[in-house]
Structures are given as C-alpha cells and as structure tokens.
Short mmCIF file of C-alpha atoms in Angstrom, two decimals:
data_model
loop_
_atom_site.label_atom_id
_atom_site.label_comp_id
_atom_site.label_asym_id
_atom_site.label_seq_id
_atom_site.Cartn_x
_atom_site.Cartn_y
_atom_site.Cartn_z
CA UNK A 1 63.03 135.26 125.76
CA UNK A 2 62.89 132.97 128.95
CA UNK A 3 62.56 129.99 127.95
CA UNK A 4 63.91 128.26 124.55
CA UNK A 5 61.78 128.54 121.80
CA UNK A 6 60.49 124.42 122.06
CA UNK A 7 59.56 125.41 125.94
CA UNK A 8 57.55 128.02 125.10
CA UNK A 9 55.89 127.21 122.03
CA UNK A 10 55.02 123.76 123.24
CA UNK A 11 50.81 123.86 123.81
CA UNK A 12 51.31 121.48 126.51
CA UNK A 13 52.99 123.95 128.60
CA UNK A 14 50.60 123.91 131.43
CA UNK A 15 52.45 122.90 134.88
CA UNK A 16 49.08 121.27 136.49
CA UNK A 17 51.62 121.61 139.73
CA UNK A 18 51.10 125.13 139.56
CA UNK A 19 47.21 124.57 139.62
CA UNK A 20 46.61 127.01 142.44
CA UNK A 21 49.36 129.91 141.17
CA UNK A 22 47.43 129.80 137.63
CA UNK A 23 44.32 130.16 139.74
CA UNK A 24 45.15 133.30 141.16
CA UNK A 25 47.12 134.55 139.23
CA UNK A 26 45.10 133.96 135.82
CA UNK A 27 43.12 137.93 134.59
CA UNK A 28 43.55 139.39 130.83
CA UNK A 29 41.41 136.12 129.11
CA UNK A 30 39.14 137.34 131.60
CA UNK A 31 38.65 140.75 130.35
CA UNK A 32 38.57 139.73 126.93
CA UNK A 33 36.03 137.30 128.44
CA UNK A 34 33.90 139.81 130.32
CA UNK A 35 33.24 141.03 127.11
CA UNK A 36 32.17 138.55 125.24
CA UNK A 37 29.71 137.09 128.22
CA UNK A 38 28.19 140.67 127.69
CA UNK A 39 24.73 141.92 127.17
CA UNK A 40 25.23 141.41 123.22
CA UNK A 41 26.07 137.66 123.60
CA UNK A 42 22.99 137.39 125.75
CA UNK A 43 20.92 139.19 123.61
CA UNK A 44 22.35 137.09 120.10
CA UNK A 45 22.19 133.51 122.40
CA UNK A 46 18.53 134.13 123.81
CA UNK A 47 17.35 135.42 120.25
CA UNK A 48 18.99 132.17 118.63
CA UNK A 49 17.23 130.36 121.31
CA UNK A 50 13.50 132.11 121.25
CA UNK A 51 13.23 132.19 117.81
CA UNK A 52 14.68 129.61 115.88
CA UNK A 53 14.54 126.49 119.18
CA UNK A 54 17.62 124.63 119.10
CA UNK A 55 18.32 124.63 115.43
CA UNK A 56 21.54 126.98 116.62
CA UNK A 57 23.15 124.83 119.04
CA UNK A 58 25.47 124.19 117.03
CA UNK A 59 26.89 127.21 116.21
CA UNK A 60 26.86 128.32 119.91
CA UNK A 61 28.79 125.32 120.74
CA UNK A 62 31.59 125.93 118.22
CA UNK A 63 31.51 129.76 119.25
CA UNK A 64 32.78 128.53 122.51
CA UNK A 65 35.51 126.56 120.78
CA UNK A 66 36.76 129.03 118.22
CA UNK A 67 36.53 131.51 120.09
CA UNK A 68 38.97 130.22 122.39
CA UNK A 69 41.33 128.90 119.76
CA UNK A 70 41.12 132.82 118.62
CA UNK A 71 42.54 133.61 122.19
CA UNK A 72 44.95 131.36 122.01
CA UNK A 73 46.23 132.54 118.55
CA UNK A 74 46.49 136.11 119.82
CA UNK A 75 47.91 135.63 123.06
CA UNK A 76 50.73 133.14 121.44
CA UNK A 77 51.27 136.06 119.15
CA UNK A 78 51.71 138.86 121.68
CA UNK A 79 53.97 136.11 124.53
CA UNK A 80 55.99 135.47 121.77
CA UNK A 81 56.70 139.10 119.99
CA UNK A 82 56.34 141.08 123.53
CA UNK A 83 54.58 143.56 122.06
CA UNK A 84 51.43 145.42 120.97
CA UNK A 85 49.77 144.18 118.22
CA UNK A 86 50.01 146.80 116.00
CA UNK A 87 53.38 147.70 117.39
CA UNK A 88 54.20 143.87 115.39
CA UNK A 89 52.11 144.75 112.54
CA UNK A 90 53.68 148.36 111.76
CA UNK A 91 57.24 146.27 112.30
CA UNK A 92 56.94 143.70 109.79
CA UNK A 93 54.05 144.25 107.32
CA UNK A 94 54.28 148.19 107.37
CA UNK A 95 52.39 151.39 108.28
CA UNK A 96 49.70 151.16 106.58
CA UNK A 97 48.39 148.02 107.43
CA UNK A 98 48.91 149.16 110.75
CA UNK A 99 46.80 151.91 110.30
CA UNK A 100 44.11 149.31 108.39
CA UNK A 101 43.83 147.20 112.04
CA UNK A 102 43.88 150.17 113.82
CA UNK A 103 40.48 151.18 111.59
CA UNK A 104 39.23 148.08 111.93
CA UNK A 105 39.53 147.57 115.26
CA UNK A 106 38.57 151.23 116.56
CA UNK A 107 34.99 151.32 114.56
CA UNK A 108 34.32 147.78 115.80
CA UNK A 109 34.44 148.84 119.05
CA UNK A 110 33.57 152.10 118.97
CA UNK A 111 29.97 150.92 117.92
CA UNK A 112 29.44 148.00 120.42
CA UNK A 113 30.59 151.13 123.00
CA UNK A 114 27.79 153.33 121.87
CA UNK A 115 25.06 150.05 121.46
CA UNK A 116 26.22 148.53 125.16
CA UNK A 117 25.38 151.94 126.26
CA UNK A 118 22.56 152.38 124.83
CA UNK A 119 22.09 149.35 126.90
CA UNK A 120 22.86 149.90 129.95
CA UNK A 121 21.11 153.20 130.23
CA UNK A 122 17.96 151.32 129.46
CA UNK A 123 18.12 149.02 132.10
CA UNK A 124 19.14 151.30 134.44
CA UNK A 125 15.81 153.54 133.19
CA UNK A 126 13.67 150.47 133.63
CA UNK A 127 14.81 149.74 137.36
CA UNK A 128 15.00 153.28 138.78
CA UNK A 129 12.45 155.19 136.03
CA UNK A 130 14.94 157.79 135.44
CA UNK A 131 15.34 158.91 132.00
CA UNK A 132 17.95 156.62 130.13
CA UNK A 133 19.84 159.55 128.55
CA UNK A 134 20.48 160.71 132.15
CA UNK A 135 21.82 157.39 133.37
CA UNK A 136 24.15 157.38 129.95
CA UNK A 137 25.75 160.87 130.94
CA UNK A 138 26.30 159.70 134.51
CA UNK A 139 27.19 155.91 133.50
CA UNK A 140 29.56 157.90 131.40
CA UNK A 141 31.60 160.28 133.73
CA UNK A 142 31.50 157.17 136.35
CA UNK A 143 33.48 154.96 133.89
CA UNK A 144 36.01 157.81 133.03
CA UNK A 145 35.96 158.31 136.72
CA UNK A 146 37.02 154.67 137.11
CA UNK A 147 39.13 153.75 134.48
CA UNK A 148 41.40 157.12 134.25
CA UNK A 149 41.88 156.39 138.17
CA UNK A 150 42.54 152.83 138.85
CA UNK A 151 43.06 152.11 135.10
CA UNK A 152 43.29 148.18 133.73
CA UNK A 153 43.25 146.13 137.06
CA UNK A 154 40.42 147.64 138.19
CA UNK A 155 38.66 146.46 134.62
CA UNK A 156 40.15 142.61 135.44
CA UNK A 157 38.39 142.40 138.99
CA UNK A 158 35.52 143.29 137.57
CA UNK A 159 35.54 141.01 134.74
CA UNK A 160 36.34 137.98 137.35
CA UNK A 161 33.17 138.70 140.00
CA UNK A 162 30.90 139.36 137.41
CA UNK A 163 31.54 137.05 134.80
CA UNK A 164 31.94 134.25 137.30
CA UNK A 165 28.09 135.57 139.08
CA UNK A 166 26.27 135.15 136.12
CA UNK A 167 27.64 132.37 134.55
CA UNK A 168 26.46 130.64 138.38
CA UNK A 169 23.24 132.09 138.23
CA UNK A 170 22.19 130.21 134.46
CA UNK A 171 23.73 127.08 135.31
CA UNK A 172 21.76 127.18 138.00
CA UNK A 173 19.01 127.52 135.62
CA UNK A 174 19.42 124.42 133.56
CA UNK A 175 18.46 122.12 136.73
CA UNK A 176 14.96 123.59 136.37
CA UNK A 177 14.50 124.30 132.99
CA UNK A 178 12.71 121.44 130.66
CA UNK A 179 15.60 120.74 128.00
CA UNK A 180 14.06 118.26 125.00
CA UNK A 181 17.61 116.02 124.77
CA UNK A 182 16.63 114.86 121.64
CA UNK A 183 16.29 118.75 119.93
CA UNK A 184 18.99 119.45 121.52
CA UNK A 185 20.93 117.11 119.86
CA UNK A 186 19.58 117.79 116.66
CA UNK A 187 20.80 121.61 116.95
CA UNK A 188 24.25 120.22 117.07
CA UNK A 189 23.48 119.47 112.86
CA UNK A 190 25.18 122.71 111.13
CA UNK A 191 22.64 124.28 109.97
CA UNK A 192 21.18 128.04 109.05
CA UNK A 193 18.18 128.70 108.69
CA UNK A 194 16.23 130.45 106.25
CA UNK A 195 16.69 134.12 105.80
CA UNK A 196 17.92 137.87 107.25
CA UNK A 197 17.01 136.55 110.76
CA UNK A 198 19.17 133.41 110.48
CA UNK A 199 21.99 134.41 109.35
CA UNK A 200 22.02 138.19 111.14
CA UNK A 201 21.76 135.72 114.48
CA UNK A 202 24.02 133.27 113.49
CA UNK A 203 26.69 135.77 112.98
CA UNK A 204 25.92 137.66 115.79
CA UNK A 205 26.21 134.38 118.40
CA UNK A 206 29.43 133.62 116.55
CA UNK A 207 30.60 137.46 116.53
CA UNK A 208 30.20 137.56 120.34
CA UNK A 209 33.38 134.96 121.09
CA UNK A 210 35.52 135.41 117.77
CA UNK A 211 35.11 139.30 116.92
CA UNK A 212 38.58 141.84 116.77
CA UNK A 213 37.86 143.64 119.53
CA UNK A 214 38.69 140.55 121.86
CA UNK A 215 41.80 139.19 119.30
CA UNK A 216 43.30 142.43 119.34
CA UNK A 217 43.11 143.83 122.99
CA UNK A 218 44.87 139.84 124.29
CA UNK A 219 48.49 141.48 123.49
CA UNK A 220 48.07 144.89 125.26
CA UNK A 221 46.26 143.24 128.42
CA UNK A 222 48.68 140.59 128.94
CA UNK A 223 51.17 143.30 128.52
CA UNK A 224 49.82 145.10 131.87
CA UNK A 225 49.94 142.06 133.53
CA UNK A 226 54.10 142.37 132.65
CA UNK A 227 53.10 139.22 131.19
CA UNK A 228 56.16 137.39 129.15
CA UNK A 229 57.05 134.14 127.25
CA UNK A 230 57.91 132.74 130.62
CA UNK A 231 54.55 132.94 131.47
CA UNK A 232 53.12 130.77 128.50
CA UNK A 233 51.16 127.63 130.66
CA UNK A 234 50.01 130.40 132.62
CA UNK A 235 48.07 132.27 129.68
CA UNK A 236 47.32 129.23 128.09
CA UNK A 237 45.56 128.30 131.03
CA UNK A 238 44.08 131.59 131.54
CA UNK A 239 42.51 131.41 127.82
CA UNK A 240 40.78 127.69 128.63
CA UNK A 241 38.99 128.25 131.69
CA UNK A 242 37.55 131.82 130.99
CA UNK A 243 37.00 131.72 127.26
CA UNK A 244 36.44 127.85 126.88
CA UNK A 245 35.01 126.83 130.33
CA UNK A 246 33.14 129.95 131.59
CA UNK A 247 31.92 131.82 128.44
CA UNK A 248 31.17 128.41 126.93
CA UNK A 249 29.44 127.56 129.91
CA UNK A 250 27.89 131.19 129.51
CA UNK A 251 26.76 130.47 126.25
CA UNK A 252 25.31 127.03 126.36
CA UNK A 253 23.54 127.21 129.48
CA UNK A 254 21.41 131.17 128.17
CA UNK A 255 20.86 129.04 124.91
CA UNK A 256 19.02 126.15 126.51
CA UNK A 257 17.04 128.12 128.72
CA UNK A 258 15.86 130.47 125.85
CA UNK A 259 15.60 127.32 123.15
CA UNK A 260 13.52 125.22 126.98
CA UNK A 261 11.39 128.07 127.85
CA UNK A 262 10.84 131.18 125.39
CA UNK A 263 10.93 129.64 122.17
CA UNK A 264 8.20 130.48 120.30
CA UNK A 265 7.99 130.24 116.16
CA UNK A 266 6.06 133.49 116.02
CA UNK A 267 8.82 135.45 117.97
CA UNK A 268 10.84 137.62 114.96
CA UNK A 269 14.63 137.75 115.83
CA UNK A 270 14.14 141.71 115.82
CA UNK A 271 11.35 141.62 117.99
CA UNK A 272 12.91 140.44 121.00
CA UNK A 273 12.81 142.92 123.96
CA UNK A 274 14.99 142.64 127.06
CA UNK A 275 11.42 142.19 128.79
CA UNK A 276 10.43 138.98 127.15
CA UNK A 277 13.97 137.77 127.55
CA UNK A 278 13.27 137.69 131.05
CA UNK A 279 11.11 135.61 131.11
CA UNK A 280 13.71 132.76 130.76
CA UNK A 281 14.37 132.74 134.11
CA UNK A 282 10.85 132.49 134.98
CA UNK A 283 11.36 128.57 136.62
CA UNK A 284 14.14 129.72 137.86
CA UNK A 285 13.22 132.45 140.37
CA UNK A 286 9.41 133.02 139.56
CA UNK A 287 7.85 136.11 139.89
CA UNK A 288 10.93 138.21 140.42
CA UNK A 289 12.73 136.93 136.77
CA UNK A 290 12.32 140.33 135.43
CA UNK A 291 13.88 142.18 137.86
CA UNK A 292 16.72 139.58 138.22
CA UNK A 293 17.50 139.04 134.33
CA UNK A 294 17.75 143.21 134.19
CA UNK A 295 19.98 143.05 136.84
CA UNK A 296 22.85 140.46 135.64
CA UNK A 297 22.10 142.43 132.02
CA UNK A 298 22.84 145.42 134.23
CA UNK A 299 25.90 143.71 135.55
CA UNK A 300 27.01 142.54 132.10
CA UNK A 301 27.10 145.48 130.83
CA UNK A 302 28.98 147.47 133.33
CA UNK A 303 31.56 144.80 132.61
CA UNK A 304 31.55 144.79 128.84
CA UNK A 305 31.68 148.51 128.93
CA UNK A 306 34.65 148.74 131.18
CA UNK A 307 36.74 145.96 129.51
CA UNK A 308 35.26 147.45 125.65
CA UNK A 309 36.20 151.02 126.94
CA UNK A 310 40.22 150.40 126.75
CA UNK A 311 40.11 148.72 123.49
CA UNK A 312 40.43 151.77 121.00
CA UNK A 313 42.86 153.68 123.31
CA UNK A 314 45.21 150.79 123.57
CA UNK A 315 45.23 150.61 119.42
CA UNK A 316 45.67 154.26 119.50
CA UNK A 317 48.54 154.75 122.46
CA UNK A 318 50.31 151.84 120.68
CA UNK A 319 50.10 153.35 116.96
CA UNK A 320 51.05 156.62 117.60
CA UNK A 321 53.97 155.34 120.19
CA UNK A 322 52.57 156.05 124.03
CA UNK A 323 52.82 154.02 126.86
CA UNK A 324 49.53 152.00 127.13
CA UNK A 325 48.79 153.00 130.79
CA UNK A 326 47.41 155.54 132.89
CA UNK A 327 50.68 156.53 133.46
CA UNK A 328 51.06 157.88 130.41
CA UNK A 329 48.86 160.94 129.97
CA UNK A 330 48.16 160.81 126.69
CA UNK A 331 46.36 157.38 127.20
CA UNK A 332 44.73 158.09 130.29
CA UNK A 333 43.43 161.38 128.44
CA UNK A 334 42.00 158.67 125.53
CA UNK A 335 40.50 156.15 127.98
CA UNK A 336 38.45 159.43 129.55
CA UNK A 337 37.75 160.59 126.13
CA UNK A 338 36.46 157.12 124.78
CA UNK A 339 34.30 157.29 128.13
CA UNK A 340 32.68 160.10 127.91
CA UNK A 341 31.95 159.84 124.09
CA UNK A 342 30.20 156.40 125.10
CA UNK A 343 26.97 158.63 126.68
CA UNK A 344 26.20 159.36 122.94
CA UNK A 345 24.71 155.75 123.23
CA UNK A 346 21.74 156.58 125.37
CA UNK A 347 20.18 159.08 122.57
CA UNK A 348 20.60 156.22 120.05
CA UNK A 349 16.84 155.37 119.06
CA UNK A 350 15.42 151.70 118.94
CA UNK A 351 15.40 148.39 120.96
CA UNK A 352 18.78 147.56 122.08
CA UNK A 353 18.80 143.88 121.71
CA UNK A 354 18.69 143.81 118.23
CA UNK A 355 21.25 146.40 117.73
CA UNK A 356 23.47 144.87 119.63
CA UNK A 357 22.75 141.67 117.37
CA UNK A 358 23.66 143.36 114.87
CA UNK A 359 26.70 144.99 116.57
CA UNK A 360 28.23 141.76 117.10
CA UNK A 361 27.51 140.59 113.71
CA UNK A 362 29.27 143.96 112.35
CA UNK A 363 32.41 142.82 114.64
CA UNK A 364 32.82 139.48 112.57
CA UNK A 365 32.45 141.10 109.56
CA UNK A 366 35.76 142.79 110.05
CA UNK A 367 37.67 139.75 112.01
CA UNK A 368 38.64 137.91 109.27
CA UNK A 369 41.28 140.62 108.52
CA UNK A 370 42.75 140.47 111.59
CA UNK A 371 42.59 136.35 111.79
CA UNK A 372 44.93 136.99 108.73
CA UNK A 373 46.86 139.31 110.18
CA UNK A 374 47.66 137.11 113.27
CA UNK A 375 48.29 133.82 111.28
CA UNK A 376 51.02 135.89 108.56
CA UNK A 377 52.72 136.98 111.68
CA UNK A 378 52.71 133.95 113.14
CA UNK A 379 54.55 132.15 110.40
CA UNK A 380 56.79 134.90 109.76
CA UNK A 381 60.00 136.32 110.97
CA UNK A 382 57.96 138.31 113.36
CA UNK A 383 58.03 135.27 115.66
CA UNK A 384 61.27 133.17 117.26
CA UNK A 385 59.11 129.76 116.22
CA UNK A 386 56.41 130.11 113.64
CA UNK A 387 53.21 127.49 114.01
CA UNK A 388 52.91 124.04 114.37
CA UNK A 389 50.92 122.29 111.53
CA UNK A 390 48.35 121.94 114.18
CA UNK A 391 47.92 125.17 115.35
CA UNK A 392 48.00 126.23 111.36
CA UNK A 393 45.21 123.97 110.66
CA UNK A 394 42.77 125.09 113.39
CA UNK A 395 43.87 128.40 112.32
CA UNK A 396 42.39 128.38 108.90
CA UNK A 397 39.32 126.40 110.06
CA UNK A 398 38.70 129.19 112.12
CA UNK A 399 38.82 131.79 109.80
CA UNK A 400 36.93 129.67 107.10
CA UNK A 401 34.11 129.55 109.63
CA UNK A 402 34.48 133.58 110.66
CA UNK A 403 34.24 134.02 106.44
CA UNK A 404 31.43 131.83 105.95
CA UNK A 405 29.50 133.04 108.60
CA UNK A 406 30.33 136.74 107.76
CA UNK A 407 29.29 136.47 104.29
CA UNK A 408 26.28 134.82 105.00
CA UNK A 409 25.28 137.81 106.77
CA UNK A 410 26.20 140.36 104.36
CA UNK A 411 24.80 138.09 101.46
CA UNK A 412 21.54 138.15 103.21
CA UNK A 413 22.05 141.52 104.22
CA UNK A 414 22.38 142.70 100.45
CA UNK A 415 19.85 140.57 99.28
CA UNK A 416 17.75 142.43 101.02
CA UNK A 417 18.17 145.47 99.41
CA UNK A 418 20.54 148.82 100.38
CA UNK A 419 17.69 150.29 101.12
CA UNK A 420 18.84 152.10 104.11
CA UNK A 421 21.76 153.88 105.51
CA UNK A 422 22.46 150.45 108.23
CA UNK A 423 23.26 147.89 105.17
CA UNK A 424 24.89 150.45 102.95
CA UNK A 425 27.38 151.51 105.21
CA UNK A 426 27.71 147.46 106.67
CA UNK A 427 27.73 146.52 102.76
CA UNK A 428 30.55 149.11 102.31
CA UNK A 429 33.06 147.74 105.49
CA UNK A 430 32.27 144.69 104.13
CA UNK A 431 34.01 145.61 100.61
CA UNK A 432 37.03 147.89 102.48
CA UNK A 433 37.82 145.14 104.81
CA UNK A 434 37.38 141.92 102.21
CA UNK A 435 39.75 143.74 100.20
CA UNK A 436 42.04 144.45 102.78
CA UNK A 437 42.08 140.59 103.95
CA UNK A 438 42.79 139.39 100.02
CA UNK A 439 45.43 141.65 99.53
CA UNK A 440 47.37 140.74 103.19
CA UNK A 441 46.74 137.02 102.04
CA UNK A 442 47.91 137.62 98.48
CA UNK A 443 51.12 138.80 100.20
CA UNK A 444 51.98 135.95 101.75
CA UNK A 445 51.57 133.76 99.06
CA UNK A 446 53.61 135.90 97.12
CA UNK A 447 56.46 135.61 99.69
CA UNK A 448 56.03 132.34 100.21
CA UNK A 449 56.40 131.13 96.48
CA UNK A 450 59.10 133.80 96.01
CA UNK A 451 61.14 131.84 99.31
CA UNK A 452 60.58 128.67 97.83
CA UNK A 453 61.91 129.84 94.67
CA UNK A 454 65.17 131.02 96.32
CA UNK A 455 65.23 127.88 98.38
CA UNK A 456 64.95 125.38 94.65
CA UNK A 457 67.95 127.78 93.17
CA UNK A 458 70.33 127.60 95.92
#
C-alpha cells in the first residue's frame, strides 16, 4: 500500500487543494454512473412520477444517497484489496461463491443488455423509420467495433459528455416546469403504494442506483484507471459528484418534471410509452419535446450500453484468470461476443419502458447478495483495515432498504400469481439468490462467534 492504513481508510481523505486534479482526473464512478442515468432509470423515475405524482419522492431521493454509499463501499473494497472483485471473493470466501457473484452478476446484466437494446433500436426506428431489428444488428457490430478497439477509456468519455448533457438539459427543465412544493414535500413521507405497480416501480427507481451490475464493475474500472490506495480522496471524490451530485441531480430533476407535468391517476405504470414520456419536456422546448426526449433516450442508451457491455466480460476475464483488457485476447474476444449477442434485444417483443422497469427491479433482487459479499470482506482479513462503525452502520441500512424493497417486489410479484414464465423464473432467482445471501451471512456470524470464543479462552 501507499499510504498507512489510517491515511487511506480515513473518509475525509479528500485534498480540496487538489480540486482541479480530481476534476480531471475523476472517470470509473462515471461509468458506473452512465449507467445508472440510463434509459431504465428514466423510464422507472418518469413512471414513478406519471403515475403515482410525488408519492415516490422519497424513494428517488434516497436512491441518490444509497446508491452512492454503494459506490463508496465497492470502491473502498477494490482501493484497498487491489484487485477484482471476484479475484477477492475466490481468495477468501472460496470458489464457489465466486462462481455464485459471477452468476449473479452476469444474468443481471446480461438482461438489462438485451432490454437497453431493445431500447435503443426502438428509438433509433422511431427517428429514422428503419426497422428496429436492423438498427439492433448494426447498433450491435458498432459497439463491438468500438469497444474491442479503443476498449474502457473510450466507454469513460462517453459516460462524462453524455451523462453531464442530459443531466443539463432536465435541470434546465425544472425552471419551467410547475412543481406543487407542498406535494413535493409530502413525497418525501416513505411510503408505497398500493399494489404490483407500486412496488414493481419502487424497486425499479431504487434498482437503477443500487443494483450489482454498478457494485461489482467499481473494482475492475478503477483498476484500468491503474487506480491504487494512493488514490483514495481521488475516488472518493469521483463517487460524490457523479453518483451523488449528477445522477441525483439526474434523478430528482426527471421525477419532478414527470410528477409537474404528466401525472395523471389513470396512467397504469405498464402503460407508459416512450411517446407519452415525452411529453415532459413539453414546457420545456414545445413542439419539438418528442423528438428531443428520443434523442437524450437515444443518447442514454448508447451510454448505458457501452458502460453495461464490459460488465460480464470483466467477471468472466477475472474468474477464469485473464487480464481484464483488450490486451488480452481472450477479453477483447468476450467484450465482442457480449456485443454482438446484445442485437438479440431488438427481436424482444413488447414496450420497452416497462421491461426495463422491470429489468432494474430484477437487478435489486439479486444485490443484496453482493451488499453481503462486500460488507464480509470488508471486515475481514481480506482488507489491511476493516470498517469503521460508521461505514458498518450505513452499510446495513443500505442493504435493509435493498431487502425491503426487493421483497416487496417479489411479494407482490407472487401474490399475483406464477402465472407466467416472467414471475416464475423472477420468483425462482429470488429463492437461489436469498439463499445464497443467508448462507454468506450465516458464515460470518459463525466466524465471528467462533473468534470471540477463542478471544474469551485465551
């Protein structure tokens, strides 16, 4: 390590001398940032806003929050080990839970890569009027293209313009839009309400900041950065201005323009069409909001994809012991390969907004695991210092939120009936990865009573 092990644990470790440096120097929060201010945010934020007002400000609000206290987590994890993820996990908890995250994580993402797509294929249909599955076959062999050439930095500038542009363009919205202060600040009451709808939406605004996708690609990203412990105020700045300040930003502003101008009581969270979402930006720029909100969805997406796309093959690479760059051959051959399989998306039937509702919603489901996993490791040998009693604490109300908020979803999910393929097969991750996160947590309390026990005898 660089520094001693108070320096670089200490969470004041941001040198506001080096304001400027940090600034340009700041990226991988980004990424992970680009693709949570993606079109399945949008699409869970401006459904919790249309349909349900500002009853789900709150929960937007503390998505913001937790999901940069996720970021933080993860990236204090992978500063402080120097490693991959699962690299850590396969160290000190064994093989097989390796191979658990690496499930986890890969299907998580490998579905938001088929739905964002699906996505973008359909916007890019609706502004040229070429077929979608077209655009999802091209879209595809232009990200391979991309990524197998100028691999992850390429993904990072990206994330930066883009996120940056649209996160302008809706803040710019809220000095038009008529926001009721008072509603507002009764959304900020937790509350769910009634039903599939609720809950699917709550979980999916929540799922779009705090989801394993974003906690387990920190480590690898910071890693092609050549980011070390030396660089802790740096990342720890890097996680509070692009998770914290601009996706919260992000996330607020698309909530109170949905919840100020397209909220309407009849409009069914599963109803929702990228059309009528447009219309949010109606004060904004008038009769050209349709064409406008397809474009930044267009320019989300591209974004998300991109920064999604090196997820699975970075989980991969590290588990079966590659490099994790385009150096490596093997992983350049899986970042083309999780490219190209991404054009299945376009011939994926239905409205994409609510898939990718329920996409994000899927994601939490199977984030509490890896919460777990990151907080064992992080008060375990794995680590030079384990947590602070702070950082512990915020820990655990984060994944008491990420387990409430899951199981509401699957409760309602089930309650529904498994009448269909869709909750059957989320009903069924549901039960591999819950018992997956009670056994990892039943292991630590077993080593944890079995230390103090060794610590009373001697």
């Amino acid at each position: 390590m660089g520094r001693t092990d108070e320096a670089v644990t200490n969470v004041t470790a941001v040198d506001t001398g080096q304001f400027g440096t940090y600034v340009r120097e700041m990226g991988p929060s980004w990424v992970a940032g680009a693709i949570a201010a993606g079109p399945a945010t949008m699409a869970s934020v401006l459904t919790a806003g249309a349909a349900f007002g500002y009853a789900l400000l709150w929960i937007v609000v503390l998505s913001a929050v937790l999901g940069a206290l996720a970021q933080y987590l993860s990236m204090r994890l992978g500063l402080l080990t120097e490693d991959g993820i699962v690299s850590v996990v396969e160290r000190h908890l064994g093989d097989s839970w390796a191979w658990i995250l690496v499930v986890d994580a890969v299907l998580a993402a490998g579905l938001a890569q088929l739905v964002i797509m699906k996505g973008l294929a359909d916007v890019s249909a609706a502004v040229t009027g070429v077929d979608a599955r077209a655009w999802g076959v091209a879209w595809a062999v232009v990200l391979a293209a991309g990524l197998a050439g100028r691999g992850y930095r390429f993904v990072e500038m990206a994330a930066k313009l883009l996120v940056s542009a649209v996160v302008l363009a809706f803040l710019a919205s809220l000095l038009v839009v008529p926001v009721d202060p008072a509603a507002a600040a009764s959304g900020l009451v937790p509350r769910i309400p009634a039903g599939v709808d609720g809950a699917l939406v709550a979980a999916g605004v929540l799922g779009g900041a705090v989801h394993i996708t974003l906690v387990t690609m920190h480590s690898y990203t910071m890693r092609a950065r050549g980011w070390t412990a030396d660089d802790y105020g740096l990342a720890t700045f890097d996680v509070a201005v692009s998770i914290f300040g601009a996706f919260g930003a992000f996330s607020v502003a698309i909530f109170l323009v949905a919840a100020g101008v397209l909220h309407d009581p009849t409009v069914a969270a599963d109803e929702l069409t990228a059309v009528a979402a447009a219309r949010t930006l109606g004060p904004l720029v008038g009769p050209y909001a349709e064409w406008l909100f397809l474009l930044g969805l267009w320019g989300a997406a591209v974004s998300t994809l991109g920064g999604n796309t090196v997820v699975p093959p970075f989980l991969v690479a590290d588990k079966l012991g590659w490099e994790t760059d385009i150096s490596d051959s093997r992983y350049r051959a899986a970042l083309v390969a999780m490219a190209l399989v991404s054009a299945a998306g376009a011939f994926v039937g239905g409205a994409f907004f609510p898939l990718l509702v329920l996409v994000l919603a899927f994601g939490l489901v199977g984030t509490p695991f890896v919460l777990v996993v990151v907080l064992y490791l992080l008060n375990s040998e794995a680590v030079p210092e384990r947590n602070s009693a702070s950082a512990n604490l915020g820990g655990v109300a984060l994944l008491a939120v990420a387990v409430v908020t899951a199981g509401s979803f699957v409760r309602e999910q089930i309650a529904g009936g498994l009448t269909d393929p869709t909750t059957v097969f989320v009903a069924a991750f549901s039960a591999f990865v819950g018992v997956a996160t009670v056994a990892l947590v039943g292991r630590y309390l077993r080593e944890r009573v079995t230390a103090l026990g060794r610590g009373v005898e001697g």
